[in-house]
Structure formats: structure tokens, C-alpha cells
């Protein structure tokens, strides 16, 4: 597609349920990032994918959080046994090879998660 | 670790006023510096960037100069418009093995009134 696509745009769930958030990056972009945007915490890095592998998972806040990427394209962020503090906007970004490490990240509009 | 500190907002200005949003950073090595903007209802998008000391990034009338001696990357615009109302994020990419990931400041909400 033309941009980074994320779904669902809004998700309301009950505490303790599992949720899956999907990211479809820009076609051909090999690098993919997940961030979390919450009030008072700003934008926090969660995980980075290069192709299907994740060399940097340092931002995942707990073992309830996991992510995978298949076919070097779509990525899914899974949160198990959701807690109220997981409520946030989850942002996905992708980057092509141009510009190397200084290349622009293209962001999706985010998935807003509310845990009741 | 790497960090970015932005001036706290919100910032409220009248149209055609001068804008400065301060940003300072802490990083090892020589990071690249960015300003991203988030307009209401939209995703984050790159506004401008600078990859080495004394570089000036510019776009849409906004400017920021990479100042290594003061570890700063302040955003300026000489005459703001109502359409500039948005949240502005300063960010750095440390390079090397950081894989291009960005470390963001807290964001500054800018509201411009007619």
C-alpha cells in the first residue's frame, strides 16, 4: 500500500484478555518498528525487525508482550493477559534501505488500545 | 542511555508569531537528529532532520540546527499559521547498532489561534 497500515484502529478489551495488533508496512521496507505512545510516557520503543528477525527486543515491557513478522512484511504485536496499564496507542513504523541508519521512519496512524 | 528532553508545553501562539521549541539530547557518539510532527487525527511524519554537527534541517518554514557544543536541536519558525497546530516530537537516532530506532522526547503540543 501507499503507507503503513495498522489494524484495528481502536480496540477495547477486558482485563485479562489477549489482543493482537497488526501492522502492514510500506511494500519493500525491510525494517519495521513498534512503539507505544501513552500519556505521561511519550513514545517508547518496543521492538525492531529486520526482515523476519528481531535483533532488538529491548523495549518489550514484560513477557506478556511478543511480536512476530512473517514474509518480511506483516507484523503482529500480541499482548497476553492485558492489564489496564497496557492502555495506549501502539504505533508501527517502517523504513527502507535508503539513508541507512538515518533514513526516515514512516509511521502508521496507530492502534488505540483501551483495557477496561 | 540516550535521551531527549523537550520544553514542556502546551505552547499557545497567535498566528504570525515566532515559534521556538527547545530540544536537548544526551547520546554517545554522533547521533542523527529529527523533528517529527503529529497533526490531529494523523500519524507521525518527519518534519526535518540533520545528520551531523552544524547541519541545518528545514521544511515548511521550520528550521533546526544541530549544535554539538550545546547538544541541542531547537525548532524554530518565523511566522506560525493555524495549520501548524500539532504535536511536535524531537528525536535522535544513535546510529551504529541502534538499527535506526528513534529515541523521542515527550512531545510539545502547539496551538495556534487566528
XYZ file of N, CA and C in Angstrom:
690
model
N 0.815 -1.193 0.000
C 0.000 0.000 0.000
C 0.854 1.250 0.000
N 0.177 2.393 -0.003
C 0.878 3.653 -0.095
C 1.571 4.021 1.205
N 1.017 3.595 2.329
C 1.584 3.954 3.621
C 1.555 2.758 4.543
N 1.954 2.991 5.785
C 1.906 1.953 6.805
C 0.464 1.832 7.289
N -0.040 0.615 7.270
C -1.423 0.375 7.655
C -1.484 -0.421 8.944
N -2.298 0.033 9.891
C -2.424 -0.666 11.161
C -3.892 -0.992 11.425
N -4.087 -2.149 12.063
C -5.450 -2.521 12.442
C -5.438 -3.331 13.734
N -6.502 -3.256 14.536
C -7.605 -2.314 14.374
C -7.172 -0.901 14.744
N -7.946 0.075 14.368
C -7.611 1.445 14.752
C -7.979 1.690 16.213
N -8.983 0.984 16.663
C -9.425 1.083 18.050
C -9.776 -0.295 18.574
N -9.340 -0.588 19.792
C -9.650 -1.872 20.411
C -9.938 -1.651 21.889
N -11.120 -2.089 22.308
C -11.465 -2.059 23.724
C -11.565 -3.508 24.188
N -10.874 -3.821 25.258
C -10.869 -5.190 25.742
C -10.978 -5.206 27.256
N -11.286 -6.372 27.778
C -11.367 -6.517 29.226
C -10.035 -6.995 29.775
N -9.751 -6.583 30.967
C -8.527 -7.007 31.642
C -8.439 -8.523 31.624
N -7.243 -9.013 31.278
C -7.014 -10.453 31.270
C -7.153 -11.103 29.902
N -7.761 -10.384 28.953
C -7.903 -10.942 27.609
C -6.627 -10.705 26.793
N -6.454 -11.512 25.751
C -5.328 -11.337 24.838
C -5.768 -10.451 23.661
N -4.829 -9.667 23.134
C -5.129 -8.851 21.948
C -4.003 -8.993 20.932
N -4.377 -8.845 19.670
C -3.407 -8.858 18.579
C -3.564 -7.567 17.783
N -2.446 -6.927 17.527
C -2.423 -5.704 16.739
C -1.586 -5.977 15.492
N -2.091 -5.491 14.365
C -1.453 -5.831 13.091
C -0.845 -4.608 12.442
N 0.294 -4.811 11.776
C 0.952 -3.740 11.027
C 1.334 -4.244 9.646
N 0.952 -3.506 8.645
C 1.314 -3.803 7.262
C 2.218 -2.669 6.788
N 3.524 -2.919 6.673
C 4.444 -1.815 6.350
C 4.384 -1.436 4.872
N 5.111 -0.396 4.555
C 5.228 0.004 3.160
C 5.940 -1.112 2.397
N 5.415 -1.423 1.226
C 5.974 -2.512 0.436
C 7.462 -2.293 0.171
N 8.255 -3.333 0.446
C 9.686 -3.243 0.199
C 10.507 -2.750 1.372
N 9.841 -2.243 2.403
C 10.573 -1.781 3.584
C 10.973 -2.978 4.438
N 12.287 -3.108 4.669
C 12.773 -4.274 5.390
C 12.788 -4.065 6.908
N 12.897 -2.818 7.328
C 12.960 -2.520 8.763
C 11.571 -2.147 9.264
N 11.210 -2.701 10.415
C 9.903 -2.430 11.000
C 10.078 -2.244 12.489
N 9.371 -1.248 13.052
C 9.483 -0.882 14.463
C 8.092 -0.787 15.082
N 8.018 -1.197 16.341
C 6.804 -0.951 17.135
C 7.160 0.023 18.260
N 6.274 0.994 18.462
C 6.386 1.957 19.548
C 5.058 1.987 20.304
N 5.137 2.480 21.536
C 3.933 2.691 22.327
C 3.889 4.158 22.749
N 2.705 4.756 22.582
C 2.519 6.167 22.939
C 1.455 6.242 24.015
N 1.863 6.631 25.209
C 0.895 6.746 26.294
C 1.088 8.057 27.024
N 0.008 8.511 27.676
C 0.055 9.777 28.393
C 1.107 9.702 29.480
N 1.932 10.708 29.515
C 2.946 10.782 30.557
C 4.199 9.972 30.272
N 4.160 9.136 29.248
C 5.327 8.310 28.922
C 5.920 8.646 27.569
N 5.252 9.465 26.807
C 5.771 9.792 25.485
C 5.764 8.578 24.582
N 6.730 8.532 23.680
C 6.847 7.451 22.715
C 7.946 6.500 23.142
N 7.565 5.248 23.413
C 8.535 4.260 23.872
C 8.782 3.220 22.785
N 10.031 2.947 22.521
C 10.402 1.891 21.584
C 10.079 0.535 22.196
N 9.517 -0.349 21.390
C 9.215 -1.710 21.856
C 10.128 -2.749 21.221
N 10.138 -2.821 19.878
C 10.857 -3.893 19.202
C 11.171 -3.470 17.769
N 12.262 -4.017 17.254
C 12.722 -3.736 15.888
C 12.865 -5.042 15.131
N 12.363 -5.063 13.895
C 12.546 -6.194 12.992
C 13.370 -5.777 11.779
N 14.285 -6.655 11.411
C 14.956 -6.549 10.119
C 14.603 -7.837 9.375
N 13.818 -7.687 8.325
C 13.251 -8.892 7.744
C 12.347 -9.564 8.760
N 12.518 -10.869 8.936
C 11.683 -11.602 9.882
C 12.318 -11.753 11.257
N 13.549 -11.280 11.419
C 14.201 -11.455 12.706
C 14.150 -10.168 13.512
N 14.244 -10.307 14.821
C 14.117 -9.169 15.740
C 15.404 -9.022 16.542
N 16.385 -8.299 16.011
C 17.647 -8.156 16.730
C 17.572 -7.268 17.965
N 16.493 -6.506 18.091
C 16.372 -5.632 19.259
C 14.945 -5.721 19.800
N 14.825 -6.429 20.937
C 13.524 -6.542 21.615
C 13.576 -5.829 22.960
N 14.527 -4.950 23.112
C 14.837 -4.411 24.434
C 13.713 -3.590 25.050
N 12.783 -3.112 24.232
C 11.721 -2.260 24.755
C 10.465 -2.984 25.183
N 10.370 -4.272 24.934
C 9.163 -5.009 25.347
C 9.072 -4.965 26.875
N 7.951 -4.477 27.412
C 7.894 -4.219 28.865
C 7.793 -5.462 29.732
N 7.297 -6.550 29.210
C 7.187 -7.782 30.010
C 7.028 -8.967 29.073
N 7.067 -10.159 29.637
C 6.925 -11.360 28.798
C 5.488 -11.563 28.324
N 4.580 -10.675 28.711
C 3.222 -10.743 28.152
C 3.189 -10.186 26.733
N 4.229 -9.460 26.376
C 4.313 -8.832 25.056
C 5.188 -9.676 24.136
N 4.710 -9.912 22.927
C 5.514 -10.608 21.933
C 5.132 -10.059 20.558
N 6.015 -10.289 19.612
C 5.745 -9.835 18.250
C 6.406 -10.775 17.277
N 5.814 -10.867 16.111
C 6.411 -11.655 15.053
C 6.191 -10.944 13.721
N 7.008 -11.353 12.778
C 6.891 -10.815 11.424
C 7.089 -11.961 10.454
N 6.222 -12.057 9.500
C 6.287 -13.152 8.543
C 6.420 -12.623 7.121
N 7.181 -13.361 6.315
C 7.359 -12.979 4.922
C 8.016 -11.632 4.732
N 8.712 -11.168 5.764
C 9.357 -9.863 5.675
C 8.383 -8.736 5.484
N 7.122 -8.975 5.850
C 6.113 -7.943 5.609
C 5.291 -7.694 6.867
N 4.114 -8.302 6.946
C 3.174 -8.015 8.030
C 3.753 -8.429 9.382
N 3.494 -7.594 10.381
C 3.905 -7.898 11.749
C 2.685 -7.875 12.658
N 2.737 -8.735 13.674
C 1.679 -8.789 14.680
C 2.293 -8.608 16.050
N 1.734 -7.677 16.815
C 2.115 -7.477 18.211
C 1.013 -8.095 19.062
N 1.406 -9.018 19.932
C 0.439 -9.709 20.784
C 0.678 -9.337 22.239
N -0.392 -8.987 22.907
C -0.332 -8.711 24.337
C -1.226 -9.732 25.026
N -0.642 -10.544 25.885
C -1.407 -11.565 26.601
C -1.826 -11.041 27.970
N -2.952 -11.526 28.416
C -3.443 -11.186 29.770
C -3.338 -9.681 30.010
N -4.022 -8.926 29.183
C -3.884 -7.472 29.215
C -4.178 -6.896 30.591
N -3.467 -5.831 30.905
C -3.633 -5.070 32.136
C -4.025 -3.639 31.781
N -4.589 -2.931 32.748
C -5.019 -1.561 32.473
C -3.854 -0.664 32.067
N -2.673 -0.939 32.591
C -1.525 -0.105 32.225
C -1.056 -0.343 30.783
N -1.624 -1.343 30.120
C -1.298 -1.561 28.709
C -2.062 -0.607 27.791
N -3.038 0.106 28.340
C -3.813 1.054 27.536
C -2.885 2.117 26.975
N -2.907 2.280 25.656
C -2.001 3.195 24.968
C -2.326 3.154 23.479
N -1.621 3.983 22.734
C -1.663 3.885 21.273
C -0.396 3.165 20.840
N -0.555 2.109 20.074
C 0.576 1.318 19.604
C 0.851 1.702 18.151
N 2.053 2.200 17.932
C 2.440 2.716 16.622
C 3.416 1.775 15.945
N 3.240 1.616 14.661
C 4.159 0.835 13.853
C 4.822 1.770 12.850
N 6.082 1.533 12.561
C 6.808 2.330 11.578
C 7.672 1.416 10.729
N 7.910 1.826 9.497
C 8.808 1.050 8.646
C 9.814 1.976 7.984
N 10.895 1.391 7.544
C 11.965 2.157 6.919
C 12.581 1.323 5.807
N 12.879 1.990 4.705
C 13.545 1.319 3.610
C 15.046 1.367 3.803
N 15.766 0.887 2.804
C 17.223 0.820 2.911
C 17.875 2.168 2.654
N 17.204 3.070 1.942
C 17.781 4.359 1.597
C 18.095 5.139 2.864
N 19.271 5.747 2.900
C 19.614 6.583 4.055
C 20.230 5.818 5.190
N 20.298 4.499 5.055
C 20.933 3.723 6.111
C 20.307 3.989 7.452
N 21.133 4.186 8.453
C 20.605 4.354 9.799
C 19.953 5.688 10.029
N 20.068 6.603 9.095
C 19.441 7.919 9.283
C 18.196 8.077 8.445
N 17.761 6.994 7.836
C 16.605 7.074 6.967
C 15.326 7.367 7.719
N 14.394 7.979 7.036
C 13.119 8.365 7.632
C 12.309 7.143 8.003
N 11.697 7.186 9.180
C 10.718 6.196 9.584
C 9.343 6.702 9.158
N 8.554 5.815 8.558
C 7.187 6.137 8.146
C 6.246 5.447 9.131
N 5.397 6.245 9.749
C 4.535 5.737 10.803
C 3.114 5.492 10.317
N 2.479 4.467 10.876
C 1.051 4.288 10.716
C 0.297 5.202 11.669
N -1.030 5.157 11.592
C -1.855 6.032 12.435
C -2.075 5.443 13.820
N -1.651 4.224 14.013
C -1.705 3.647 15.347
C -2.948 2.830 15.629
N -2.818 1.966 16.634
C -3.947 1.201 17.176
C -4.134 1.638 18.620
N -5.309 2.208 18.892
C -5.584 2.667 20.257
C -6.173 1.517 21.040
N -5.475 1.112 22.103
C -5.929 0.003 22.947
C -6.419 0.548 24.273
N -7.622 0.157 24.639
C -8.186 0.505 25.943
C -8.514 -0.775 26.680
N -7.923 -0.932 27.848
C -8.162 -2.115 28.681
C -9.030 -1.697 29.862
N -10.208 -2.286 29.929
C -11.151 -1.905 30.997
C -10.927 -2.717 32.277
N 21.959 6.012 29.184
C 21.444 5.739 27.852
C 21.099 7.015 27.126
N 20.690 6.874 25.876
C 20.313 8.030 25.074
C 19.009 8.633 25.572
N 18.908 9.947 25.503
C 17.669 10.598 25.916
C 17.489 11.926 25.196
N 16.233 12.364 25.128
C 15.875 13.636 24.501
C 14.956 14.387 25.453
N 15.240 15.641 25.665
C 14.429 16.480 26.546
C 13.880 17.653 25.747
N 12.560 17.778 25.754
C 11.901 18.884 25.067
C 11.297 19.835 26.078
N 11.145 21.090 25.670
C 10.446 22.041 26.527
C 9.021 21.548 26.726
N 8.533 21.766 27.923
C 7.184 21.312 28.209
C 6.175 22.251 27.579
N 5.088 21.707 27.153
C 4.018 22.536 26.635
C 2.871 22.581 27.619
N 1.693 22.851 27.119
C 1.446 23.220 25.732
C 1.894 24.650 25.430
N 2.134 24.903 24.147
C 2.502 26.225 23.676
C 1.331 26.791 22.876
N 0.913 27.977 23.237
C -0.204 28.635 22.548
C 0.286 29.950 21.974
N 0.101 30.130 20.673
C 0.564 31.332 19.992
C -0.533 31.895 19.105
N -0.376 33.155 18.789
C -1.241 33.783 17.784
C -0.607 33.607 16.409
N -1.442 33.593 15.396
C -0.945 33.457 14.028
C 0.104 34.536 13.751
N 1.143 34.158 13.018
C 2.277 35.008 12.625
C 3.278 35.231 13.741
N 3.083 34.631 14.889
C 4.077 34.754 15.964
C 5.292 33.890 15.646
N 6.396 34.175 16.369
C 7.628 33.407 16.236
C 7.572 32.211 17.179
N 8.021 31.070 16.669
C 7.989 29.837 17.451
C 9.391 29.323 17.721
N 9.626 28.947 18.973
C 10.809 28.164 19.334
C 10.361 27.026 20.227
N 10.770 25.826 19.911
C 10.578 24.676 20.792
C 11.968 24.112 21.068
N 12.349 24.160 22.340
C 13.697 23.725 22.707
C 13.806 22.209 22.790
N 14.964 21.719 22.364
C 15.254 20.288 22.427
C 16.731 20.105 22.727
N 17.034 19.327 23.751
C 18.414 18.951 24.042
C 18.488 17.439 24.130
N 19.692 16.924 23.938
C 19.817 15.468 23.895
C 21.062 15.013 24.657
N 21.048 13.745 25.001
C 22.204 13.054 25.575
C 22.398 11.785 24.781
N 23.591 11.616 24.233
C 23.850 10.416 23.443
C 25.342 10.161 23.390
N 25.700 8.907 23.252
C 27.095 8.569 22.991
C 27.323 8.673 21.489
N 28.506 9.040 21.097
C 28.790 9.120 19.681
C 28.144 10.329 19.027
N 27.798 10.153 17.767
C 27.283 11.269 16.970
C 25.934 10.898 16.380
N 24.878 11.243 17.110
C 23.544 10.834 16.640
C 23.062 11.678 15.467
N 22.062 11.183 14.788
C 21.275 11.983 13.856
C 20.075 12.517 14.623
N 19.620 13.702 14.249
C 18.554 14.372 14.995
C 17.372 14.660 14.073
N 16.184 14.565 14.642
C 14.960 14.668 13.856
C 13.915 15.494 14.611
N 13.034 16.108 13.840
C 11.763 16.611 14.360
C 10.656 15.904 13.586
N 9.761 15.282 14.346
C 8.560 14.681 13.781
C 7.356 15.493 14.241
N 6.288 15.473 13.419
C 5.076 16.221 13.740
C 3.874 15.284 13.619
N 2.941 15.456 14.521
C 1.704 14.659 14.516
C 0.523 15.625 14.460
N -0.077 15.755 13.283
C -1.261 16.595 13.138
C -2.481 15.859 13.686
N -3.490 16.577 14.102
C -4.681 15.934 14.679
C -5.238 14.854 13.769
N -5.423 13.659 14.321
C -6.024 12.563 13.569
C -5.105 11.899 12.560
N -3.835 12.275 12.568
C -2.903 11.696 11.599
C -1.743 11.000 12.298
N -0.969 10.220 11.529
C 0.214 9.571 12.080
C 1.392 10.524 12.122
N 2.413 10.123 12.850
C 3.660 10.889 12.915
C 4.290 10.983 11.541
N 4.814 12.160 11.233
C 5.536 12.291 9.972
C 6.780 13.138 10.184
N 7.806 12.834 9.401
C 9.062 13.550 9.522
C 8.891 14.989 9.072
N 9.367 15.927 9.894
C 9.337 17.336 9.537
C 10.689 17.767 8.967
N 11.766 17.434 9.685
C 13.102 17.761 9.200
C 14.128 16.940 9.962
N 15.356 16.913 9.433
C 16.390 16.147 10.111
C 17.759 16.771 9.832
N 18.734 16.392 10.663
C 20.126 16.795 10.479
C 20.998 15.635 10.931
N 22.001 15.314 10.152
C 22.760 14.107 10.436
C 24.154 14.376 10.996
N 24.620 15.624 10.982
C 25.915 15.897 11.579
C 25.953 17.316 12.116
N 26.947 17.568 12.942
C 27.067 18.855 13.621
C 27.074 20.012 12.629
N 26.374 21.081 12.990
C 26.231 22.326 12.239
C 25.307 22.214 11.033
N 24.796 21.006 10.753
C 23.788 20.867 9.702
C 22.527 21.603 10.114
N 21.846 22.183 9.137
C 20.534 22.785 9.394
C 19.501 22.015 8.594
N 18.493 21.526 9.286
C 17.363 20.919 8.607
C 16.276 21.961 8.436
N 15.548 21.899 7.318
C 14.474 22.870 7.099
C 13.372 22.251 6.262
N 12.145 22.690 6.541
C 10.986 22.198 5.803
C 9.764 23.007 6.218
N 8.944 23.396 5.285
C 7.679 24.095 5.547
C 7.883 25.353 6.386
N 9.022 25.993 6.271
C 9.290 27.211 7.028
C 9.890 26.948 8.400
N 9.967 25.693 8.799
C 10.596 25.316 10.063
C 12.090 25.084 9.840
N 12.890 25.395 10.865
C 14.334 25.163 10.809
C 14.822 24.643 12.142
N 15.902 23.854 12.090
C 16.582 23.437 13.315
C 18.036 23.184 12.966
N 18.948 23.643 13.836
C 20.381 23.483 13.601
C 20.972 22.551 14.638
N 21.739 21.583 14.185
C 22.400 20.584 15.036
C 23.587 21.272 15.712
N 23.473 21.490 17.013
C 24.527 22.158 17.786
C 25.180 21.146 18.711
N 26.339 20.682 18.309
C 27.027 19.650 19.099
C 27.532 20.227 20.417
N 27.977 21.502 20.389
C 28.584 22.081 21.593
C 27.572 22.273 22.715
N 26.308 22.468 22.337
C 25.261 22.628 23.352
C 24.311 21.432 23.363
N 24.617 20.410 22.608
C 23.766 19.209 22.443
C 22.303 19.612 22.297
N 22.044 20.472 21.310
C 20.691 20.983 21.124
C 20.265 20.900 19.664
N 18.947 20.942 19.478
C 18.356 20.899 18.134
C 17.010 21.617 18.221
N 17.044 22.908 18.508
C 15.835 23.684 18.740
C 15.085 23.927 17.437
N 13.771 23.809 17.498
C 12.918 24.025 16.326
C 12.427 25.461 16.310
N 12.506 26.112 15.152
C 12.067 27.500 15.026
C 11.243 27.693 13.759
N 10.312 28.647 13.858
C 9.588 29.100 12.679
C 9.281 30.573 12.867
N 9.520 31.343 11.845
C 9.399 32.787 11.972
C 7.970 33.282 12.066
N 7.017 32.579 11.463
C 5.633 33.062 11.427
C 4.705 31.846 11.347
N 4.122 31.489 12.483
C 3.306 30.270 12.512
C 1.911 30.535 11.950
N 1.307 29.468 11.487
C -0.045 29.503 10.952
C -0.941 28.577 11.771
N -2.239 28.784 11.645
C -3.180 27.921 12.362
C -2.959 26.457 11.990
N -2.604 26.219 10.740
C -2.389 24.846 10.257
C -1.154 24.181 10.857
N -0.334 24.936 11.585
C 0.838 24.359 12.268
C 0.469 23.733 13.611
N -0.773 23.904 14.029
C -1.214 23.316 15.296
C -1.065 21.799 15.227
N -0.285 21.253 16.141
C 0.063 19.828 16.104
C 0.892 19.511 17.343
N 1.299 18.241 17.443
C 2.260 17.845 18.479
C 3.611 17.633 17.796
N 4.649 18.217 18.358
C 5.991 18.153 17.783
C 6.896 17.322 18.676
N 7.610 16.384 18.048
C 8.495 15.481 18.775
C 9.927 15.637 18.260
N 10.837 15.844 19.179
C 12.264 15.810 18.867
C 12.743 14.375 19.073
N 13.660 13.917 18.235
C 14.107 12.525 18.346
C 15.552 12.400 17.886
N 16.208 11.352 18.357
C 17.556 11.058 17.891
C 17.669 9.594 17.496
N 18.606 9.364 16.580
C 18.979 8.008 16.209
C 20.474 7.895 16.433
N 20.846 6.972 17.313
C 22.232 6.925 17.751
C 23.163 6.299 16.741
N 22.625 5.694 15.692
C 23.479 5.083 14.692
C 24.126 3.817 15.217
N 25.118 3.344 14.513
C 25.812 2.131 14.929
C 24.862 0.969 15.015
N 24.818 0.327 16.173
C 23.953 -0.846 16.331
C 22.566 -0.478 16.836
N 22.201 0.790 16.738
C 20.857 1.157 17.185
C 19.806 0.792 16.154
N 20.229 0.353 14.957
C 19.318 -0.121 13.925
C 18.357 0.956 13.444
N 18.733 2.209 13.601
C 17.880 3.276 13.112
C 16.703 3.578 14.010
N 16.646 2.926 15.186
C 15.500 3.212 16.046
C 15.648 4.618 16.613
N 14.510 5.217 16.880
C 14.468 6.589 17.360
C 14.164 6.630 18.852
N 14.857 7.525 19.541
C 14.529 7.875 20.920
C 13.865 9.237 20.888
N 12.643 9.305 21.429
C 11.830 10.515 21.312
C 11.808 11.326 22.600
N 11.619 12.632 22.443
C 11.249 13.471 23.563
C 9.778 13.292 23.868
N 9.306 14.018 24.884
C 7.944 13.830 25.372
C 6.887 14.436 24.457
N 7.294 15.282 23.533
C 6.332 15.936 22.656
C 5.892 17.284 23.210
N 5.651 18.215 22.325
C 5.172 19.555 22.693
C 3.934 19.853 21.873
N 2.837 20.133 22.572
C 1.589 20.473 21.891
C 1.624 21.955 21.533
N 1.437 22.254 20.254
C 1.382 23.636 19.781
C -0.028 23.936 19.291
N -0.596 25.014 19.802
C -1.895 25.501 19.337
C -1.705 26.924 18.834
N -2.126 27.166 17.592
C -2.025 28.498 17.001
C -3.426 29.038 16.781
N -3.692 30.210 17.352
C -5.005 30.852 17.224
C -4.975 31.905 16.131
N -6.110 32.067 15.421
C -6.165 33.104 14.372
C -5.968 34.495 14.953
